[in-house]
Every structure is written in structure tokens, then in C-alpha cells.
XYZ file of C-alpha atoms in Angstrom:
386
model
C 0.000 0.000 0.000
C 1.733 3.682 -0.639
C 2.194 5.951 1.743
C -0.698 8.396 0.098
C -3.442 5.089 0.148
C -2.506 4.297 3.663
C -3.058 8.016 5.086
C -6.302 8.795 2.699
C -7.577 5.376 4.821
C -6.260 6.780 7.979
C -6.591 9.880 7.319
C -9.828 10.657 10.093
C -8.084 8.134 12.475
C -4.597 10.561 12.486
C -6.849 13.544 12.566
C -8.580 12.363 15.781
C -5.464 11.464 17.768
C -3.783 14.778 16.687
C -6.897 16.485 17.920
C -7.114 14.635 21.376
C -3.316 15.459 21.938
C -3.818 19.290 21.651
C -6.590 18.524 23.607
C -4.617 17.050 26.371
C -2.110 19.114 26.068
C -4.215 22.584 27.146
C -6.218 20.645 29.730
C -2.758 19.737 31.142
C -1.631 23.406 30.773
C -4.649 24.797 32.293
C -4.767 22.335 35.094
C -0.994 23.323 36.098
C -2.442 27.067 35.819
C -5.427 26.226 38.021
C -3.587 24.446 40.639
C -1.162 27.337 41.166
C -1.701 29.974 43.559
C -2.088 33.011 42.266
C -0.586 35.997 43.889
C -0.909 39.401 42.930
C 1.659 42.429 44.052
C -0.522 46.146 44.115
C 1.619 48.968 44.169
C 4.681 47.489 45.809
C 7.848 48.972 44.487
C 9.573 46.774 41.835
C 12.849 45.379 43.615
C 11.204 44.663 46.331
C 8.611 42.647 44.620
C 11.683 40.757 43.516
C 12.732 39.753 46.826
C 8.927 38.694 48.495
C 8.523 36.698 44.918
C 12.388 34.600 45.587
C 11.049 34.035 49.014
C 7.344 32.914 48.179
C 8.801 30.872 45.291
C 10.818 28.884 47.832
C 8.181 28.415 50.147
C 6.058 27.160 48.090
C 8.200 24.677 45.701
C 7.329 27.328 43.158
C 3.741 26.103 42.783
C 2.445 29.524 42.906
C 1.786 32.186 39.805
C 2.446 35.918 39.962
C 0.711 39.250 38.766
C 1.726 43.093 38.821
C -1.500 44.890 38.811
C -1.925 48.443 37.544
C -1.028 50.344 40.503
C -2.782 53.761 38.694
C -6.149 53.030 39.155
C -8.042 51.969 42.372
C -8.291 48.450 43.030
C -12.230 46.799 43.210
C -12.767 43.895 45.186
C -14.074 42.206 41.734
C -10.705 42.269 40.726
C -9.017 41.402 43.647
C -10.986 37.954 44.069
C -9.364 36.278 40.895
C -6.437 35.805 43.127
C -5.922 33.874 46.176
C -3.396 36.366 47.537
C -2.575 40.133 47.483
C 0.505 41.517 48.725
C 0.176 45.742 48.835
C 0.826 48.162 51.324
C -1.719 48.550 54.763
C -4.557 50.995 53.363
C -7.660 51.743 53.249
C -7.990 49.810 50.094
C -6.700 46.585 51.680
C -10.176 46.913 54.047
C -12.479 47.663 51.302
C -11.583 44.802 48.864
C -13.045 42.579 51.171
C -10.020 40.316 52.380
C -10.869 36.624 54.753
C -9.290 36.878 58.144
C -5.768 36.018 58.664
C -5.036 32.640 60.443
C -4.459 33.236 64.352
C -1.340 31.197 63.945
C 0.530 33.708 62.119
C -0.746 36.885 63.340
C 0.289 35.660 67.092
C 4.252 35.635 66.592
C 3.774 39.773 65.830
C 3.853 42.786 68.285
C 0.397 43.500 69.747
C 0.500 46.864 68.346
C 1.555 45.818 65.068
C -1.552 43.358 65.275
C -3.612 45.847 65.779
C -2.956 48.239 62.874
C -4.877 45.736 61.146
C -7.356 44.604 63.543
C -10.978 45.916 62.831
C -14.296 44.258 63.564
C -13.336 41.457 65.277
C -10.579 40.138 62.766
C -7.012 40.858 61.629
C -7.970 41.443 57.601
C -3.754 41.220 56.621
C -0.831 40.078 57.624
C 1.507 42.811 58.040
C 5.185 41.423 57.138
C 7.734 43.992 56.536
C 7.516 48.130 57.588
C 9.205 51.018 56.026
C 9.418 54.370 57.869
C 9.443 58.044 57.366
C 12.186 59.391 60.287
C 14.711 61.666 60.978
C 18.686 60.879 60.731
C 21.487 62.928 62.404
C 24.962 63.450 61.435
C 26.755 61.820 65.279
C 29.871 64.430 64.606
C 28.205 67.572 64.772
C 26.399 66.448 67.632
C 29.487 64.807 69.686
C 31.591 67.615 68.623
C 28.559 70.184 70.155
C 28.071 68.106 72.844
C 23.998 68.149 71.927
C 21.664 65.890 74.124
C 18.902 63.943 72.675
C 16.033 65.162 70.970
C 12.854 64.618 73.186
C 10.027 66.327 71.420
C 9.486 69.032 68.251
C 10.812 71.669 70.332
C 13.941 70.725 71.433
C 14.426 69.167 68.038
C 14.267 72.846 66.729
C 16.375 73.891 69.570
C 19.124 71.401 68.213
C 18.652 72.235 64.471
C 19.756 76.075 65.957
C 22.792 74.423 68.055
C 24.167 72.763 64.856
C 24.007 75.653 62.600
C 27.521 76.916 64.552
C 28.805 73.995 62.261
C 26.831 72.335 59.694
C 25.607 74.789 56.307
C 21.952 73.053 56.352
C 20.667 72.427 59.570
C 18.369 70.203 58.031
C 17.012 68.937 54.030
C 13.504 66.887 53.202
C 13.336 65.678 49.359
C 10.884 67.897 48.490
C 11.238 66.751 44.499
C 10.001 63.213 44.542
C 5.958 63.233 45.548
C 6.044 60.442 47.952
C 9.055 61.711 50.081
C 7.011 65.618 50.238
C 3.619 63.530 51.187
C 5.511 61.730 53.729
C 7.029 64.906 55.241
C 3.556 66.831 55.158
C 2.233 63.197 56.654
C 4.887 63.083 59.621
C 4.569 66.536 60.842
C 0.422 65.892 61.010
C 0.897 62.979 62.452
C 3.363 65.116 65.195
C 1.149 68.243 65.450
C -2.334 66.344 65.936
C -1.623 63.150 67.465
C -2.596 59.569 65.802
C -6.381 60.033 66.673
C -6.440 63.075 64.809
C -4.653 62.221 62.189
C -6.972 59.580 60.800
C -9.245 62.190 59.908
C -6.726 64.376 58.320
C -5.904 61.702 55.612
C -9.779 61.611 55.014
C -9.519 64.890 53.978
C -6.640 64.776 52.290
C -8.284 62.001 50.266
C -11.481 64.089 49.842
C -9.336 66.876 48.514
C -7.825 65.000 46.058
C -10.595 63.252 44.418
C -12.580 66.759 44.026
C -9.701 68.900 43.259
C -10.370 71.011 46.273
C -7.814 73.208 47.936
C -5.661 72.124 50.468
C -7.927 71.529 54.345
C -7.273 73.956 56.870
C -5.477 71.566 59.104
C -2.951 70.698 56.269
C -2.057 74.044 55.676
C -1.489 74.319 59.579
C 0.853 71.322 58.836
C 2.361 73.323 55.201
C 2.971 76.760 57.721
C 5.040 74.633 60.272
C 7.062 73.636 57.334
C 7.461 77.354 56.141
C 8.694 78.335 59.492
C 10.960 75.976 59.973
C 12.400 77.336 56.387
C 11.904 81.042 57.750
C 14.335 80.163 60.579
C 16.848 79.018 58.685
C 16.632 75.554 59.657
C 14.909 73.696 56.408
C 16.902 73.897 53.488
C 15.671 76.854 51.052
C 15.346 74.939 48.216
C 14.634 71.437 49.965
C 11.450 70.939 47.218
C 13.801 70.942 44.231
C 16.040 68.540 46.681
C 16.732 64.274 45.871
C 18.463 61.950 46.581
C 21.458 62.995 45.132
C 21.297 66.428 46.519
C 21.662 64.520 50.158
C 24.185 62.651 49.091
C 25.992 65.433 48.256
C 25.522 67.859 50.873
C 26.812 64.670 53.379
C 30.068 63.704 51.174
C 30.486 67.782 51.720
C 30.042 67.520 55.648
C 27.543 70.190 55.107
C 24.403 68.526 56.105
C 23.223 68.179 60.072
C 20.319 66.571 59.827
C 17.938 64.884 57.390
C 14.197 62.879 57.154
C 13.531 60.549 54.058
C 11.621 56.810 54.615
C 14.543 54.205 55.183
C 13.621 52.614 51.935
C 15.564 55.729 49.988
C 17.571 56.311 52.974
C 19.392 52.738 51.877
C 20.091 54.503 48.521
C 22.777 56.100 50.522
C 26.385 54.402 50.601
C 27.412 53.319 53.727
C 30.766 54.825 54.184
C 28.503 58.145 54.369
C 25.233 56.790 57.092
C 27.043 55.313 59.265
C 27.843 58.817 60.479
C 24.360 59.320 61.056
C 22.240 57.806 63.356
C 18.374 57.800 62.579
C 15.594 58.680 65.239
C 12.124 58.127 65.507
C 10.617 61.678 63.813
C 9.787 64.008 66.582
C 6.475 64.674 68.594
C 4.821 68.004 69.604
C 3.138 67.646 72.817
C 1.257 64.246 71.658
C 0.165 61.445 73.873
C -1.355 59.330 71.242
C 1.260 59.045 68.675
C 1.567 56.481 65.918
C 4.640 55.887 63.574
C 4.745 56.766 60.044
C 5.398 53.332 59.206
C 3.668 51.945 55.518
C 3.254 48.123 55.987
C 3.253 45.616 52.721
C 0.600 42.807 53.937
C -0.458 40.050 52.530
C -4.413 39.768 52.307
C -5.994 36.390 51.909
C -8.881 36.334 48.892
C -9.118 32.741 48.038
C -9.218 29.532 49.746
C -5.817 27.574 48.978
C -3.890 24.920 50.584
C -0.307 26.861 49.818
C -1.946 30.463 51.257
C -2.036 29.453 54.416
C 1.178 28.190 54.574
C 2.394 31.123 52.862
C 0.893 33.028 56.001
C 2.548 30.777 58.606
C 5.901 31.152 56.959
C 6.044 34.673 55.796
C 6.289 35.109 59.876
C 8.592 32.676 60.426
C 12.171 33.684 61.575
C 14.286 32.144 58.854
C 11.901 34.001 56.300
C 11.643 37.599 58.117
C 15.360 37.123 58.588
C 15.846 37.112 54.773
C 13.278 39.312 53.644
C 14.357 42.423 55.936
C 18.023 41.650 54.870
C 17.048 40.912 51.044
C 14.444 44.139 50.935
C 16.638 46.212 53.885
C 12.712 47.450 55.185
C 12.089 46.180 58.870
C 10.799 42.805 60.157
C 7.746 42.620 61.849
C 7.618 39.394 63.948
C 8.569 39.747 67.227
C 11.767 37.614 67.482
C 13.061 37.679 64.170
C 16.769 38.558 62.821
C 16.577 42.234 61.015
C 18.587 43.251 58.708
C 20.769 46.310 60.696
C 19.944 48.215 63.724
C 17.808 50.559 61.785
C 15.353 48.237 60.906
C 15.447 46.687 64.186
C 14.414 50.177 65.418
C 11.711 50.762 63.428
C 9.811 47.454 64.043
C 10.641 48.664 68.119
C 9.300 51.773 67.684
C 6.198 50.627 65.992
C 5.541 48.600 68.787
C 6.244 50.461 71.232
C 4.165 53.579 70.348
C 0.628 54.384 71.830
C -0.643 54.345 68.533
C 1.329 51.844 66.377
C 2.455 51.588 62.695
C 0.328 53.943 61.087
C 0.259 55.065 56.995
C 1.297 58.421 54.764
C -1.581 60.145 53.623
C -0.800 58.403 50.150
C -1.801 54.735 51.822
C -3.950 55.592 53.933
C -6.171 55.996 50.619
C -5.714 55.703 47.494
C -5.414 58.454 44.752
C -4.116 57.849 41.307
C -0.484 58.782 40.927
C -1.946 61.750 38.609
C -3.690 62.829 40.881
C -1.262 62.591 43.465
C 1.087 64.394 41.766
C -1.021 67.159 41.053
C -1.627 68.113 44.737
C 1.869 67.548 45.322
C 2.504 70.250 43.095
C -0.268 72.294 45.056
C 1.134 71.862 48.381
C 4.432 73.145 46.451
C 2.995 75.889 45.377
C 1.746 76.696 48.884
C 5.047 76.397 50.373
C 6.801 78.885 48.044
């Protein structure tokens, strides 16, 4: 028989089997897509999506799937239940997209203040993991040199910031360039001025502002005229808002720089034979009893029923994995016992829990606005401190 006869007789026979193997194949495919957990990262900052994907990859045997969702438009809780995970900073978007309680054995092995920044009605609704910080650092030389005490409040920290101008040019410099390092200024001093009570309703109306395109509240431009006179004394930089990264950097390999407050994540932009001449505090209170820490948390929020989430859960807390995230990511653990990365962090995840009112968000995460948006109101509260 040739070779055309035999396929024109098996010619439907072939067919078939072909079919049923492409068939098999995508059922296989989509089976190994449907048995992976899906995780999705919202708004976290690239490299350190890296790091929490190496670590969740081991965990898990690297049975798990991952997804960057746009982080410029708010997130609905329609989208956020096609995964079984999301991983994005403490907000009030992680409460409204409708999140299943954490498991009690992870969320025990934290500090109770730290459990409580996510705590409401009854239920933890994420698993804080790692904590940046907004805070203040000092150059140690100018103050050994003066022989300066420790800051204790706002006003002795302006009484210092006037002791170091016998020696250092700036007194003190805020990135006023990038928008989330001037929202995180304006969000520290409120948080300082008004107390952590307080403040909660601030970043309402901050949030309110910025949807309707309003002007600035009253009780942020009390915040904006603290700023100004800490420039009209001499102490703030003059042209801190055009100031980065680089411009610190700068004014420190100079030795012209006494003092200044970034989050630690761009503080560790810095090289180290220049911060460790500075020492970093926790940023400094008016008159306060109920204070919180300008601390944004990345959480992880449970969605979807999965065997690997929950252990995901119980080992994102465990030592050996807070250990390598906070050295991996250089933010600050959050479990009580675990290895951080440097002194710094291990600060941060102290002061968190030991402050009256915990880790708390900028006004940025405490709601979420549209980096558009955002930026336009950062230029607004520019334009009000010129």
C-alpha cells in the first residue's frame, strides 16, 4: 500500500489522535495554571517585589503564579478575588476589597500593636510582614563635637537644628522633588502636630481633597505653615522641594548637612561609608500622647481559599523568612523575634511597637489616589510652600 493510500484510509483516524493530543495538552496546561496559587503584588515597588517573589517561590516549591496589577487606578474587590493572595501596602484599600481573616497562627508571633494596625471588627484582615518608615537621621559628629543631648520632642528638636548651625551649612534637608518623600514629610509633621487620633481624619480629607480637586484643608495648611517656618528660621533647606536623593548625598560627602528625614527605603540609597555617620531617630512629637509611627506596611491579604496560602501566612512570619526578607528588601521585620537586617530596621519594628498608637500610613496609603492625581496636589502643596 503507498504511503498516500494508507493516510487517505487513515486519514480521520490521524486527525482524531492529533486532535485529542492538543486537547490534552491545554487541559494539562490549564490544570498546572489552576492548581497554582495566584498571587498578585498592588503597588509594591519593583525590587522589592523581587525579593517577596524569591522568598514565596521557595516556600512554596514554586507552585504559585504571579501578577503586577496596575497600581494607577483603584483596586475593586471584583478584581481582587481572581487571586488567592494580594501583597500591597496597609490601606484603606486593603479593608475595602473585602479580604478573609488572617489565620491566628501567624498573626500571634507579631507585636500587639503591630496586630492591631490591622485589627478591625473582630478580625485581623492582613498580615503585616515587613515596615518602612518616614524618620529623621542625624549626622553623630556635629552632635558629639557640640556636645547636643537627645532630641525629646518638636521643640527641642528645633532647639538642636539652631545648636548645629555653629557647624553644619543646612541644619536640616527633606526631598521635596520626589511626591512620595514631600507627602511623607507633610504626613509626619500631622501625624506630630495632631496626634494619631487626629490624624486619621486628616488623611480623610486629604483624600477628599484630592478626588474633588479642592484646595488644600485647613489643618494641612497648619501642617504646610510649620514647614514654612521651619524654612523662615533658617533651619529647612531653602530649596529642599527641588532637593533628591542625590542632593543629600551630596551635601553629606560635603560635611555640610546636620540633619535629614527621608523613609529608610531611599535612605538605603545612601552608601554606607557616608550613614554610618548618622544615626536615625524616631521623627519628633509636639506635645502628643497618642502618637503612631509613620510606618507603611506591605501585607499580605488572603482572597481565596488555597492549601499553599495558608502556609504562605505561617511562613512569611517565620524567623528564617523575616530574617531574609528584611536583609534581602533592607525594610524592617515585623515578627517579634526575628533577625533584622541592621539596627535601623530593628528600630523601626521597636518603635512601631512600642508607640501608643502603632504603625500607622502616609496620607498616600492611607487611601488611594491615582499617581496623577497625586502628583497634582503635590505640586499644590508646592505651590503653597513657596
Amino acid at each position: 500500500m503507498s504511503k498516500q493510500n494508507f493516510f487517505e484510509k487513515y486519514k480521520l483516524f490521524i486527525i482524531g489522535i492529533a486532535g485529542l493530543t492538543i486537547i490534552l495538552i491545554a487541559n494539562l496546561i490549564f490544570l498546572g495554571n489552576n492548581t497554582a496559587t495566584k498571587i498578585a503584588f498592588y503597588q509594591i515597588p519593583e525590587n522589592t517585589q523581587k525579593h517577596i517573589e524569591a522568598e514565596l517561590l521557595s516556600i512554596t516549591e514554586g507552585k504559585v503564579k504571579f501578577h503586577t496589577l496596575n497600581s494607577s487606578k483603584p483596586l475593586s474587590e471584583k478584581e481582587a478575588h481572581k487571586y488567592h493572595m494580594i501583597i500591597t501596602y496597609n490601606s484603606r484599600t486593603a479593608i475595602n476589597i473585602g479580604p478573609e481573616p488572617v489565620p491566628d497562627n501567624a498573626i500571634k508571633y507579631l507585636p500587639t500593636k503591630i496586630q492591631l494596625s490591622t485589627y478591625q471588627d473582630g478580625k485581623n484582615y492582613a498580615l503585616p510582614f515587613l515596615l518602612d518608615h518616614y524618620e529623621l537621621a542625624l549626622y553623630t559628629t556635629y552632635k558629639t563635637q557640640l556636645g547636643l543631648s537627645d532630641i525629646s520632642d518638636f521643640e527641642s528638636f528645633k532647639d538642636y537644628l539652631e545648636k548645629i548651625k555653629e557647624a553644619a551649612d543646612f541644619p536640616l534637608i527633606a526631598i521635596g522633588s520626589d511626591d512620595n518623600e514631600l507627602i511623607g514629610f507633610v504626613s509626619a509633621m500631622a501625624q506630630s502636630i495632631y496626634g494619631v487620633n487626629e490624624y486619621f481624619d486628616i488623611c480623610q480629607e486629604f483624600n477628599k481633597a484630592q478626588a474633588r480637586g479642592d484646595e488644600i484643608p485647613y489643618r494641612i495648611r497648619v501642617v504646610l505653615d510649620e514647614i514654612k517656618e521651619l524654612e523662615n528660621l533658617g533651619l529647612l533647606h531653602k530649596n529642599w522641594l527641588n532637593a533628591n536623593i542625590k542632593d543629600v548625598i551630596f551635601l553629606m560627602e560635603q560635611h555640610q548637612l546636620g540633619a535629614f528625614v527621608t523613609y529608610l527605603s531611599t535612605q538605603r540609597q545612601i552608601p554606607y561609608v557616608l550613614i554610618k555617620y548618622y544615626n536615625s531617630y524616631l521623627f519628633p512629637q509636639h506635645n502628643s500622647t497618642a502618637f503612631g509611627v509613620i510606618a507603611p506596611e506591605i501585607v499580605a491579604l488572603k482572597m481565596e481559599s488555597d492549601k499553599n496560602v495558608d502556609l504562605i501566612f505561617e511562613k512569611l512570619i517565620s524567623n528564617q523568612v523575616q530574617t531574609n526578607l528584611s536583609k534581602k528588601t533592607m525594610l524592617a521585620p515585623t515578627a517579634a523575634i526575628a533577625e533584622s537586617s541592621d539596627i535601623q530596621s530593628d528600630n523601626v519594628r521597636y518603635w512601631c511597637a512600642a508607640a501608643n498608637g502603632g504603625p500607622v500610613p502616609d496620607f498616600q496609603k492611607a487611601s488611594f489616589i491615582g499617581p496623577d492625581r497625586l502628583h497634582e496636589y503635590a505640586d499644590k502643596i508646592r505651590e503653597y510652600l513657596k
